[in-house]
Coordinates of C-alpha atoms and ligand atoms in Angstrom, one line a residue:
X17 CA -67.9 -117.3 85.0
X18 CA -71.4 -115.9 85.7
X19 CA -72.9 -117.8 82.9
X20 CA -71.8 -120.5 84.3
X21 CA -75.5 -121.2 85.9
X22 CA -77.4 -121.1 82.6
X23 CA -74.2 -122.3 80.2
X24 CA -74.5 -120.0 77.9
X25 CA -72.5 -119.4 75.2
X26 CA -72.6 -116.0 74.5
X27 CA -71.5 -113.9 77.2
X28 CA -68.3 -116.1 76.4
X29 CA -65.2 -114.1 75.8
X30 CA -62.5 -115.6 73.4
X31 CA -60.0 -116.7 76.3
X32 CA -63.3 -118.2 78.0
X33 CA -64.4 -120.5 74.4
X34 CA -60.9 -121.5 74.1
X35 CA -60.8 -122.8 77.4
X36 CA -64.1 -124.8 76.9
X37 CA -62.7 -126.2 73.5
X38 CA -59.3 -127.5 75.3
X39 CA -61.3 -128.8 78.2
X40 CA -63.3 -130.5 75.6
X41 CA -60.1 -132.0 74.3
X42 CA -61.0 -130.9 70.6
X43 CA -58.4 -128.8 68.8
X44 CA -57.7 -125.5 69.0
X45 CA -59.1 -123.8 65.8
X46 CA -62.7 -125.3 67.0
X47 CA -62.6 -122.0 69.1
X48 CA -62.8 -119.7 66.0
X49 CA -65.6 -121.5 64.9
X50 CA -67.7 -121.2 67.8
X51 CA -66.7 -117.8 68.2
X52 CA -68.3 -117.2 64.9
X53 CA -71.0 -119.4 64.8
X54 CA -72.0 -117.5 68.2
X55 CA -71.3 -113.7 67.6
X56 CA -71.1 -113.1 64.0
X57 CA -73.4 -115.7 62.4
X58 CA -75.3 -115.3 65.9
X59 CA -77.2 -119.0 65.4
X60 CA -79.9 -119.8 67.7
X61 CA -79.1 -123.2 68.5
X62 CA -75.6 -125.4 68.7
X63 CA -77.6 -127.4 65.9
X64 CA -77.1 -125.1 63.3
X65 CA -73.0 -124.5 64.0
X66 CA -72.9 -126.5 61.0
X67 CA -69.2 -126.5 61.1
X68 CA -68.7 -128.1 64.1
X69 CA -68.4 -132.1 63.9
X70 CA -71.3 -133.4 65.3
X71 CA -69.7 -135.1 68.1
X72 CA -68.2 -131.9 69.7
X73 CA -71.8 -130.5 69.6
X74 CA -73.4 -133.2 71.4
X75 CA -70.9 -133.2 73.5
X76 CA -71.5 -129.2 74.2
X77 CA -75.3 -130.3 74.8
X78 CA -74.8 -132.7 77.1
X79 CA -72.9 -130.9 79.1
X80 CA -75.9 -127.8 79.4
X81 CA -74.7 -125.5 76.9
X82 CA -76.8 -123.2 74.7
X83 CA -76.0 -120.6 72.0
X84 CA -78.1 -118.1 74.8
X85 CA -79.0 -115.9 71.7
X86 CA -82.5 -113.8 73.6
X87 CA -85.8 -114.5 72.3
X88 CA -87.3 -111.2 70.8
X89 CA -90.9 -111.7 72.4
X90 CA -92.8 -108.8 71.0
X91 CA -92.2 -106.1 68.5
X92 CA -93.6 -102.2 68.5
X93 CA -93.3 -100.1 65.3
X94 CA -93.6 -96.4 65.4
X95 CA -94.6 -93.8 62.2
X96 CA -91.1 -92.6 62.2
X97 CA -89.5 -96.5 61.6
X98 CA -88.2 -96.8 65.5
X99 CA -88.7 -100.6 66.8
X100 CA -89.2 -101.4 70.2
X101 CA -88.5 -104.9 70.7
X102 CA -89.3 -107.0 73.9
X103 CA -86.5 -109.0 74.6
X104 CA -86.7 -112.2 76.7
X105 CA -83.8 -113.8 78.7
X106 CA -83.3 -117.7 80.0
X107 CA -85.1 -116.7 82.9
X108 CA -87.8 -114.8 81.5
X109 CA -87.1 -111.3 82.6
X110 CA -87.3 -108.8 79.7
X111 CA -85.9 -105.6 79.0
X112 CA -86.2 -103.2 75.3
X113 CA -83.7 -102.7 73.2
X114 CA -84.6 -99.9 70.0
X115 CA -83.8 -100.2 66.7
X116 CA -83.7 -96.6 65.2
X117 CA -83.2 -96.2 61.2
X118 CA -80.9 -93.0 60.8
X119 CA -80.0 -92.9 64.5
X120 CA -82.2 -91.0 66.6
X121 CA -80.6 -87.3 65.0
X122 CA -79.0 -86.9 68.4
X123 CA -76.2 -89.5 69.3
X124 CA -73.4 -87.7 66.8
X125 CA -74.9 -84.6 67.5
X126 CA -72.8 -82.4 65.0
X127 CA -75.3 -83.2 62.0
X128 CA -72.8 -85.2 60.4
X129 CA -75.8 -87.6 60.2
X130 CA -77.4 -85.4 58.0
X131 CA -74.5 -85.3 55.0
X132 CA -74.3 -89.2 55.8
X133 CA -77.5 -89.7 54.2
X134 CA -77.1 -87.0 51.3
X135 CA -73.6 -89.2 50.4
X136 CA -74.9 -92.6 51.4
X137 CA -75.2 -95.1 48.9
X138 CA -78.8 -95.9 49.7
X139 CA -79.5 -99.5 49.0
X140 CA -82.7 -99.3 51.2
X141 CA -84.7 -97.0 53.2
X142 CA -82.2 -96.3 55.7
X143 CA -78.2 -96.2 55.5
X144 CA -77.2 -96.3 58.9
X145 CA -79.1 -97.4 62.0
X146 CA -78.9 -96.7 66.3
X147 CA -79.6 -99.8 68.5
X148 CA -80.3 -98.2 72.3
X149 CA -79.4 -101.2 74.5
X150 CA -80.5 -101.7 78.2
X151 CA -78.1 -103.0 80.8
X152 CA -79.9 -104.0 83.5
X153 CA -83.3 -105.5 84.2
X154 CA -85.5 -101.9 85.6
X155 CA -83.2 -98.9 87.2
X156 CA -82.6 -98.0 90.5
X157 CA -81.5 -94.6 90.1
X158 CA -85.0 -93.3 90.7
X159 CA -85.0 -89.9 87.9
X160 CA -88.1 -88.3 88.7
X161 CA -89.3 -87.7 85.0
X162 CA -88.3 -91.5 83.2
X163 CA -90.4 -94.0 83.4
X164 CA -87.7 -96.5 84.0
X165 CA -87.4 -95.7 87.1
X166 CA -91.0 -97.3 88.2
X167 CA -89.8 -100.3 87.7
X168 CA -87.1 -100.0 90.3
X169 CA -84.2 -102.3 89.8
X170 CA -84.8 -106.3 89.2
X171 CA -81.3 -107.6 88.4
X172 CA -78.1 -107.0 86.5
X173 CA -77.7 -108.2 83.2
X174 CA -75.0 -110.6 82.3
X175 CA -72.6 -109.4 79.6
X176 CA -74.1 -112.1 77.1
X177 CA -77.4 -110.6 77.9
X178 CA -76.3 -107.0 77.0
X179 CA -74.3 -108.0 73.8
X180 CA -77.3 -110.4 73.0
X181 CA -79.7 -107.8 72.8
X182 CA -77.3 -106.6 70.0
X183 CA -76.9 -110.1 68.9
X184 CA -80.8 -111.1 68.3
X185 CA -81.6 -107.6 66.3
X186 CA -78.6 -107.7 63.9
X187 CA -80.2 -111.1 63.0
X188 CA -84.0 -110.0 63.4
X189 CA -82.9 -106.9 61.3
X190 CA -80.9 -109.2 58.5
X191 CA -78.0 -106.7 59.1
X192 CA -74.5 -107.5 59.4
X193 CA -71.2 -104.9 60.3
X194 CA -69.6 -103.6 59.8
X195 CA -70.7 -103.4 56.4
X196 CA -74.0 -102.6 57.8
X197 CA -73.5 -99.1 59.7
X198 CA -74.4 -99.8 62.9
X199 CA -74.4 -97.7 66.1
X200 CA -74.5 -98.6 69.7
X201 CA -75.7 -96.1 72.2
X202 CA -76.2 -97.8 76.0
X203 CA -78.9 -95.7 76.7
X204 CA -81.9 -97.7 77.3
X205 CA -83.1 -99.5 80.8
X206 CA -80.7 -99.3 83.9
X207 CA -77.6 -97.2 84.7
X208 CA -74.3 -99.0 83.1
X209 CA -72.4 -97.8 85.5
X210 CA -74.2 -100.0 88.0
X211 CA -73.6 -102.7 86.5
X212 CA -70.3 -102.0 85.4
X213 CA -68.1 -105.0 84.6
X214 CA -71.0 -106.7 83.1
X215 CA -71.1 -103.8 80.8
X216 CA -67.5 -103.2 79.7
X217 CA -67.3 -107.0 79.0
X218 CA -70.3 -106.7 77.2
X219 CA -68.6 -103.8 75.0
X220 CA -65.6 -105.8 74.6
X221 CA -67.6 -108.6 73.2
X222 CA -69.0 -106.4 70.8
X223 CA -66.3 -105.2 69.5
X224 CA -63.9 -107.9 69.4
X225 CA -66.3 -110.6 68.4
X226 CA -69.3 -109.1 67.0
X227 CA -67.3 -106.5 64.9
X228 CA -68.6 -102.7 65.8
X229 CA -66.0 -100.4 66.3
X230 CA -66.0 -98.9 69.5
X231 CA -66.1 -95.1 67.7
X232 CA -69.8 -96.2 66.9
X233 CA -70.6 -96.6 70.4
X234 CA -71.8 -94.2 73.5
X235 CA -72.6 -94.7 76.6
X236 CA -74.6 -92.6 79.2
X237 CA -74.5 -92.8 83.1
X238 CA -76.6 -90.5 85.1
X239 CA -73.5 -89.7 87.4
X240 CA -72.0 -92.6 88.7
X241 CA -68.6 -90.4 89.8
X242 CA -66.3 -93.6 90.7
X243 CA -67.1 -95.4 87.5
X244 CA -66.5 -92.2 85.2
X245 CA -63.5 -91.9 86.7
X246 CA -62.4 -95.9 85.9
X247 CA -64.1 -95.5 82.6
X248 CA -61.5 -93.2 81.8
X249 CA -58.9 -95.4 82.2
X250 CA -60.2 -98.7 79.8
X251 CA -58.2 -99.4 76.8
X252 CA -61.6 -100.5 75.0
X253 CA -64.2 -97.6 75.9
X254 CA -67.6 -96.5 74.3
X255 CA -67.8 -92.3 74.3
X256 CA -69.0 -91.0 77.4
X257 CA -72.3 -88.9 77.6
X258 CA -73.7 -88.0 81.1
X259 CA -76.9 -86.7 82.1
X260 CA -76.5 -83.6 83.7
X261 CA -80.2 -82.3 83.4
X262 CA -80.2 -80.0 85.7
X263 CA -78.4 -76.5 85.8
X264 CA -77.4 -76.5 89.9
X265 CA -77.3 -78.9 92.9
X266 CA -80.7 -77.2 94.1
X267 CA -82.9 -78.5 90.6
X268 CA -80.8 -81.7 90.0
X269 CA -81.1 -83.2 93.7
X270 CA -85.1 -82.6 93.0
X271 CA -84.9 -84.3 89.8
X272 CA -82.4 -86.6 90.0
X273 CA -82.1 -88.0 94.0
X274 CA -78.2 -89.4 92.9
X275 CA -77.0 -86.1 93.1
X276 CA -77.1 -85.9 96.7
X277 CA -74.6 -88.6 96.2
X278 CA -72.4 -87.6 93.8
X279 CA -73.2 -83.7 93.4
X280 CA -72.4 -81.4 90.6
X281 CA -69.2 -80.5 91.6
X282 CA -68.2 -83.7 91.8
X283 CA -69.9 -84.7 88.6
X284 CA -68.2 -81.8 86.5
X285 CA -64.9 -82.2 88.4
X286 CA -64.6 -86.4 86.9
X287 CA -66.0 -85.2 83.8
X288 CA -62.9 -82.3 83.9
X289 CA -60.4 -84.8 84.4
X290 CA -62.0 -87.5 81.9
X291 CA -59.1 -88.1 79.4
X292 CA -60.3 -87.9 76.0
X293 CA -59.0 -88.5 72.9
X294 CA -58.3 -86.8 70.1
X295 CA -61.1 -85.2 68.3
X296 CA -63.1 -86.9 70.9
X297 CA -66.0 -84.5 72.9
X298 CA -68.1 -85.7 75.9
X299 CA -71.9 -85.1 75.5
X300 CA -74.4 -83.4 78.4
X301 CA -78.0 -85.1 78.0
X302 CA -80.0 -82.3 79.0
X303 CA -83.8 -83.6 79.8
X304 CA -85.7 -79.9 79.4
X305 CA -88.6 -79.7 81.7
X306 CA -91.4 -77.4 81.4
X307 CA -91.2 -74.2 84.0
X308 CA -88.2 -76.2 85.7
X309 CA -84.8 -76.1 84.2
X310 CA -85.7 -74.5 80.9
X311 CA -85.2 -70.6 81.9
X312 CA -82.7 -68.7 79.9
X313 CA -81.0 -68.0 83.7
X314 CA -80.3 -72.1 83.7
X315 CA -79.0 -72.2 79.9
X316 CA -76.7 -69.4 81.3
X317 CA -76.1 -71.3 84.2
X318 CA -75.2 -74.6 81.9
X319 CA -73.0 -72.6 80.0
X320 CA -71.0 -71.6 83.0
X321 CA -70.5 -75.3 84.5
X322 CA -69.1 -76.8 81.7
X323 CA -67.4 -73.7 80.1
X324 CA -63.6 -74.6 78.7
X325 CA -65.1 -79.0 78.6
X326 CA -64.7 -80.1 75.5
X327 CA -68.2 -81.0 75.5
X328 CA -71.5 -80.2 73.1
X329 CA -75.0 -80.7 75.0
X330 CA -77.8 -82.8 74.1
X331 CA -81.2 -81.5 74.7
X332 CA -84.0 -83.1 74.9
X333 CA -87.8 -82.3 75.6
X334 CA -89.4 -84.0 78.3
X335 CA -91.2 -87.1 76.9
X336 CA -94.4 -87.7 78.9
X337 CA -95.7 -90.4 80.3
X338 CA -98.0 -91.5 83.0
X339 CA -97.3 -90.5 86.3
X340 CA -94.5 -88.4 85.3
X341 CA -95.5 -84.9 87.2
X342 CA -93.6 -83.0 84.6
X343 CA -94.6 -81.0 81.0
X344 CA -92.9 -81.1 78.0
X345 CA -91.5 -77.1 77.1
X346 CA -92.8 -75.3 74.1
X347 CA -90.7 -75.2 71.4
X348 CA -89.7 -71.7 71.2
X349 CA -88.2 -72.4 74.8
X350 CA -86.3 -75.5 73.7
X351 CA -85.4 -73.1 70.4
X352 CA -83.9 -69.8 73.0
X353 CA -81.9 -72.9 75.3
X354 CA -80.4 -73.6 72.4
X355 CA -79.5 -70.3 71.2
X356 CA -77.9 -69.4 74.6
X357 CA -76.0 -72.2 75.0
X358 CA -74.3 -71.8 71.2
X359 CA -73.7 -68.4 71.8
X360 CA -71.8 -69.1 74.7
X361 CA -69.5 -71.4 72.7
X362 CA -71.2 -74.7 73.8
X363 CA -72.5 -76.9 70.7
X364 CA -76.4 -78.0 71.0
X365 CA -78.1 -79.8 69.4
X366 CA -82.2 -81.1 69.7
X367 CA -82.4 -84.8 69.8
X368 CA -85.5 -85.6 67.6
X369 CA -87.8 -87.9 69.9
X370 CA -87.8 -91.3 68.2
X371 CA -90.4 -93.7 68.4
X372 CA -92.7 -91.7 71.3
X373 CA -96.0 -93.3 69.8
X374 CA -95.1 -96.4 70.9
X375 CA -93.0 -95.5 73.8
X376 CA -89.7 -96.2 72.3
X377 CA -88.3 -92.7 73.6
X378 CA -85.9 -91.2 75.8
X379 CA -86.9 -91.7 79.3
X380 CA -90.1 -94.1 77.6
X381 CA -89.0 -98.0 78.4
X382 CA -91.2 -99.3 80.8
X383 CA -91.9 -102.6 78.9
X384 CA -95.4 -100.9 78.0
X385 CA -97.6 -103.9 76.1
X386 CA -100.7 -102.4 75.4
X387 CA -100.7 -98.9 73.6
X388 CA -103.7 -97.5 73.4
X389 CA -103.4 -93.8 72.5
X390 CA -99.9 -91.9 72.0
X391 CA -98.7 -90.9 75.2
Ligands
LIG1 N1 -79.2 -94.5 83.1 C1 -78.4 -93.8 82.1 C2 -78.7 -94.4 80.7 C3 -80.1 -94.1 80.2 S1 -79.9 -92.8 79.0 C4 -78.5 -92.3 82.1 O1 -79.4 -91.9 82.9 O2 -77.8 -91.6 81.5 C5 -81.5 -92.2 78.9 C6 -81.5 -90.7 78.7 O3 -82.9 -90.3 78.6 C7 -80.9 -90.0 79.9 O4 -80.1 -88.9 79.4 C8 -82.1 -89.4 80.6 O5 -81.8 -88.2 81.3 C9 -83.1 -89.2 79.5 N2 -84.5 -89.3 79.9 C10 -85.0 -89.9 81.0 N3 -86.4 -89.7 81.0 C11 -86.7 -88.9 80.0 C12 -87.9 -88.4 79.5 N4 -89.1 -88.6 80.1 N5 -87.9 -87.6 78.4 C13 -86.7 -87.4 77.8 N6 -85.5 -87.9 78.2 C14 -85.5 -88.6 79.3

């Protein structure tokens, strides 16, 4: 157990608590109640698992263990109601995890968002909300236009640490699913597929113990071809977006270094052979950049990679940023992308940008403290 070295709680699966319980010698049915005091009352400290005797939890404490939920150490709010919240592990190291009212207009993709809210019964000002979660401490996959990737890569997180993030904004949130709508999308610092059986445990934990169906959940790699192709195969699996961001080995290799590793031909081909399910459609993240894949020749290039996928394409302008050598396209270019990827039979959609003015975006999570003018 990796959390063995800080005894943490969460991170715990249910075979994992039970264990502890019977080791413990308490009965049984105090495994449920840890379970819940952990994930879906997610209590900050073994004091307040009220109904625990007390003995058991002394007992727990003496022997190291904590509930582990992360401390939120900061909080950013944009204009558009995105928070990016700083979120601070045992040891310190922080990563962001965003908390996007409405979603961020992008991770359904097929506007069913939009007639969500028209129908929703609105009991406040939003009805359904995105959390982008990190999974690993900086990123090594080095994309030249995201700001992650300055960081470089500091550690893996533990599978408590990604669910936690979850975990410590349901409760700074006062939200609760599932009858709080909540989507996951793993798309904020690290590659998941780097840090992959972290990350599927993580997902498990989410949906067994915390409660969010994995149909609300999506996960992007930037090409990992192995892992998309054992992704496949999980009983318990997020949906499966991948940044393609480029329309030919040539731009992508430029762009994104991984792809002289796992090239587009390999890339498509796991993508080809991903089995979905029914109704189910993988998503293409599609990063436009200004004068470098955003020519009507690369929409028509797009179009011809991924023709007969089940598939639609996300595309999103460039969010800048410092030391990012690349422009953001007009909007008339992001507009004619669009049109020639729809005519060609592929659905796209434009991902809104959530939360830019406090660098809460795509491609934006660089654990940025001071903000001083909008990027
Ligand atoms: N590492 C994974 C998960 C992160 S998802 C992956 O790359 O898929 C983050 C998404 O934001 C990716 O689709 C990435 O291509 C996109 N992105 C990165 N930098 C960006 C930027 N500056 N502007 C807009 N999108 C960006």
């Amino acid at each position: 157990m990796a959390n063995e070295v800080h005894n943490l709680l969460l991170g715990l699966d249910r075979g994992e608590i039970i264990e502890l319980v019977t080791r413990s010698g308490e009965p049984a049915y105090r495994a449920q109640q840890l379970l819940d005091g952990i994930y879906r009352q997610r209590l900050q400290s073994l004091a307040e698992i009220s109904t625990l005797p007390v003995t058991f939890r002394k007992k727990l404490a003496e022997a190291g263990f904590s509930c582990g939920l992360p401390q939120i150490q900061k909080k950013f709010s944009s204009a558009d109601g995105t928070i990016r919240f700083l979120v601070e592990f045992a040891d310190g190291q922080t990563v962001e995890t965003v908390w996007m009212p409405e979603g961020d207009g992008g991770e359904e993709g097929d506007g069913s968002e939009v007639e969500d809210i028209s129908q929703g019964r609105r009991t406040r000002d939003w009805d359904r909300a995105t959390i982008c979660v990190s999974s690993q401490v900086g990123c090594a996959v080095d994309c030249q236009f995201c700001l992650t990737a300055q960081l470089g890569v500091k550690r893996n997180l533990t599978a408590g640490e990604i669910a936690g993030q979850v975990c410590a904004v349901l409760r700074e949130q006062g939200v609760t699913p599932p009858e709080d709508r909540i989507n996951l999308v793993f798309m904020g610092m690290g590659e998941p597929f780097l840090n992959y059986g972290n990350f599927m445990k993580a997902v498990r934990l989410l949906v067994e113990e915390v409660g969010i169906a994995e149909s609300r959940m999506t996960v992007s790699t930037a090409g990992i071809v192995p892992r998309i192709h054992d992704f496949g195969l999980e009983a318990i699996r997020p949906k499966l977006a991948i940044s393609l961001n480029a329309p030919n080995d040539e731009v992508r290799g430029r762009v994104m270094p991984l792809n002289r590793k796992w090239n587009l031909d390999r890339l498509i081909g796991a993508a080809r052979e991903f089995p979905l399910r029914h109704r189910e459609k993988l998503t293409f993240e599609y990063v436009l950049l200004r004068d470098v894949n955003d020519a009507a020749e690369h929409a028509r290039e797009v179009a011809e990679l991924l023709r007969g996928l089940r598939a639609k394409v996300n595309l999103i302008a460039l969010n800048p940023g410092p030391r990012i050598d690349f422009q953001t396209p007009a909007q008339d270019r992001v507009a004619a992308f669009q049109e020639i990827l729809i005519k060609s039979g592929i659905p796209a959609f434009v991902r809104r940008p959530r939360g830019r003015d406090i660098y809460a975006a795509c491609g934006q999570l660089k654990r940025t403290i001071e903000i001083t003018k909008e990027p």
